[in-house]
mmCIF file of C-alpha atoms and ligand atoms in Angstrom:
data_model
loop_
_atom_site.group_PDB
_atom_site.id
_atom_site.type_symbol
_atom_site.label_atom_id
_atom_site.label_comp_id
_atom_site.label_asym_id
_atom_site.label_seq_id
_atom_site.Cartn_x
_atom_site.Cartn_y
_atom_site.Cartn_z
ATOM 1 C CA MET A 198 34.344 74.762 -10.545
ATOM 2 C CA HIS A 199 36.544 71.744 -11.856
ATOM 3 C CA ASP A 200 34.590 69.372 -14.542
ATOM 4 C CA ILE A 201 35.640 65.993 -15.600
ATOM 5 C CA TRP A 202 35.439 64.666 -19.546
ATOM 6 C CA ASN A 203 35.538 60.917 -19.730
ATOM 7 C CA PRO A 204 36.048 60.341 -23.047
ATOM 8 C CA TRP A 205 37.038 56.811 -22.763
ATOM 9 C CA HIS A 206 36.730 54.369 -19.883
ATOM 10 C CA GLY A 207 39.436 51.383 -18.358
ATOM 11 C CA CYS A 208 43.431 51.292 -18.522
ATOM 12 C CA VAL A 209 46.315 49.268 -18.695
ATOM 13 C CA LYS A 210 47.977 48.885 -15.978
ATOM 14 C CA CYS A 211 51.641 49.837 -16.650
ATOM 15 C CA SER A 212 53.585 51.138 -13.202
ATOM 16 C CA GLU A 213 53.933 49.768 -9.653
ATOM 17 C CA GLY A 214 51.636 53.074 -9.017
ATOM 18 C CA CYS A 215 48.929 51.509 -10.568
ATOM 19 C CA GLN A 216 48.445 48.547 -8.432
ATOM 20 C CA ASN A 217 45.618 49.623 -6.468
ATOM 21 C CA CYS A 218 43.844 51.926 -8.898
ATOM 22 C CA TYR A 219 41.225 53.842 -7.831
ATOM 23 C CA MET A 220 39.383 53.341 -11.323
ATOM 24 C CA TYR A 221 39.934 49.441 -11.198
ATOM 25 C CA PHE A 222 38.709 49.125 -7.320
ATOM 26 C CA LEU A 223 35.053 51.313 -9.008
ATOM 27 C CA ASP A 224 34.949 49.026 -11.894
ATOM 28 C CA ARG A 225 35.157 46.224 -9.895
ATOM 29 C CA VAL A 226 32.490 47.359 -6.833
ATOM 30 C CA HIS A 227 30.408 48.192 -10.024
ATOM 31 C CA GLY A 228 30.579 44.256 -11.485
ATOM 32 C CA ARG A 229 32.902 46.054 -14.096
ATOM 33 C CA ASN A 230 36.654 45.328 -15.444
ATOM 34 C CA GLY A 231 38.856 48.191 -15.475
ATOM 35 C CA SER A 232 40.462 46.726 -18.535
ATOM 36 C CA GLU A 233 37.904 46.969 -20.309
ATOM 37 C CA ILE A 234 38.490 49.922 -22.968
ATOM 38 C CA TYR A 235 35.799 51.353 -24.211
ATOM 39 C CA ARG A 236 35.059 54.825 -25.713
ATOM 40 C CA THR A 237 32.157 56.541 -24.050
ATOM 41 C CA ARG A 238 28.588 56.925 -25.547
ATOM 42 C CA ALA A 239 27.762 59.946 -24.128
ATOM 43 C CA GLY A 240 30.567 61.622 -22.459
ATOM 44 C CA PHE A 241 32.488 61.863 -26.187
ATOM 45 C CA ASN A 242 31.706 65.184 -27.129
ATOM 46 C CA TYR A 243 31.004 66.490 -23.936
ATOM 47 C CA PRO A 244 33.008 69.568 -23.957
ATOM 48 C CA LEU A 245 30.516 70.318 -27.347
ATOM 49 C CA GLN A 246 27.347 69.907 -25.458
ATOM 50 C CA LYS A 247 24.940 72.137 -24.298
ATOM 51 C CA TYR A 248 21.393 72.621 -22.231
ATOM 52 C CA LYS A 249 18.484 73.488 -23.679
ATOM 53 C CA ASN A 250 18.844 77.171 -23.021
ATOM 54 C CA GLY A 251 22.027 77.062 -25.695
ATOM 55 C CA ALA A 252 24.495 77.677 -22.903
ATOM 56 C CA TYR A 253 27.809 75.031 -23.453
ATOM 57 C CA LYS A 254 27.675 72.905 -20.619
ATOM 58 C CA ILE A 255 31.513 73.876 -19.499
ATOM 59 C CA GLN A 256 31.507 77.558 -19.463
ATOM 60 C CA SER A 257 34.584 79.481 -21.160
ATOM 61 C CA GLY A 258 37.751 79.366 -18.683
ATOM 62 C CA GLU A 259 36.441 76.610 -16.915
ATOM 63 C CA LEU A 260 39.191 74.084 -16.078
ATOM 64 C CA ILE A 261 38.239 70.608 -16.805
ATOM 65 C CA ARG A 262 40.233 67.292 -16.018
ATOM 66 C CA VAL A 263 40.459 64.981 -18.835
ATOM 67 C CA CYS A 264 40.459 60.823 -18.216
ATOM 68 C CA MET A 265 39.952 60.615 -14.900
ATOM 69 C CA THR A 266 39.011 56.707 -15.693
ATOM 70 C CA SER A 267 41.575 56.385 -18.305
ATOM 71 C CA ASP A 268 45.234 57.013 -19.778
ATOM 72 C CA PHE A 269 44.241 59.982 -23.055
ATOM 73 C CA PHE A 270 47.669 58.430 -24.289
ATOM 74 C CA LEU A 271 47.133 54.577 -24.209
ATOM 75 C CA GLU A 272 47.133 53.384 -27.322
ATOM 76 C CA GLU A 273 43.850 51.366 -27.456
ATOM 77 C CA ALA A 274 42.284 54.855 -27.482
ATOM 78 C CA ASP A 275 44.386 55.798 -30.911
ATOM 79 C CA GLU A 276 41.299 56.073 -33.028
ATOM 80 C CA TRP A 277 39.456 58.359 -30.832
ATOM 81 C CA ARG A 278 41.935 60.662 -30.241
ATOM 82 C CA ASP A 279 42.275 62.825 -33.234
ATOM 83 C CA GLU A 280 38.582 63.216 -32.908
ATOM 84 C CA ALA A 281 39.016 64.412 -29.078
ATOM 85 C CA TRP A 282 41.801 67.044 -30.014
ATOM 86 C CA ASP A 283 38.916 68.133 -32.558
ATOM 87 C CA ILE A 284 36.772 68.746 -30.159
ATOM 88 C CA MET A 285 38.857 70.148 -27.370
ATOM 89 C CA LYS A 286 39.927 72.801 -30.869
ATOM 90 C CA ASN A 287 36.119 73.015 -30.840
ATOM 91 C CA ALA A 288 35.878 73.746 -27.950
ATOM 92 C CA LEU A 289 38.018 76.374 -27.910
ATOM 93 C CA MET A 290 36.255 78.725 -30.227
HETATM 94 S S1 LIG M 234 43.952 54.934 -15.004
HETATM 95 FE FE1 LIG M 234 45.722 55.656 -14.018
HETATM 96 S S2 LIG M 234 46.150 54.554 -11.993
HETATM 97 FE FE2 LIG M 234 44.932 53.088 -13.626
HETATM 98 S S3 LIG M 234 46.120 51.577 -14.232
HETATM 99 FE FE3 LIG M 234 45.562 53.559 -15.824
HETATM 100 S S4 LIG M 234 47.094 55.001 -15.125
HETATM 101 FE FE4 LIG M 234 47.368 53.139 -14.130
#
């Protein structure tokens, strides 16, 4: 299974390839603005979250897609990125 981790949401259109951005489209459908960039509240530490039985929600060795609704290296996310790297490191231990 391929899970998704979105530590932040929203993006900056930076090329022609962004013209028909699916995230912007979906946000518009839901009455939101894809250019508003924010750290996700419930999802930020998702790789470290566990079920009630103590098992990690993301299994060891599972591939995950990161930042499907943003860009991991956005300047606007600079202040959150170190914490996201730490989450990745801790999830691998
Ligand atoms: S999510 Fe991807 S396609 Fe959309 S604006 Fe950001 S970089 Fe462009």
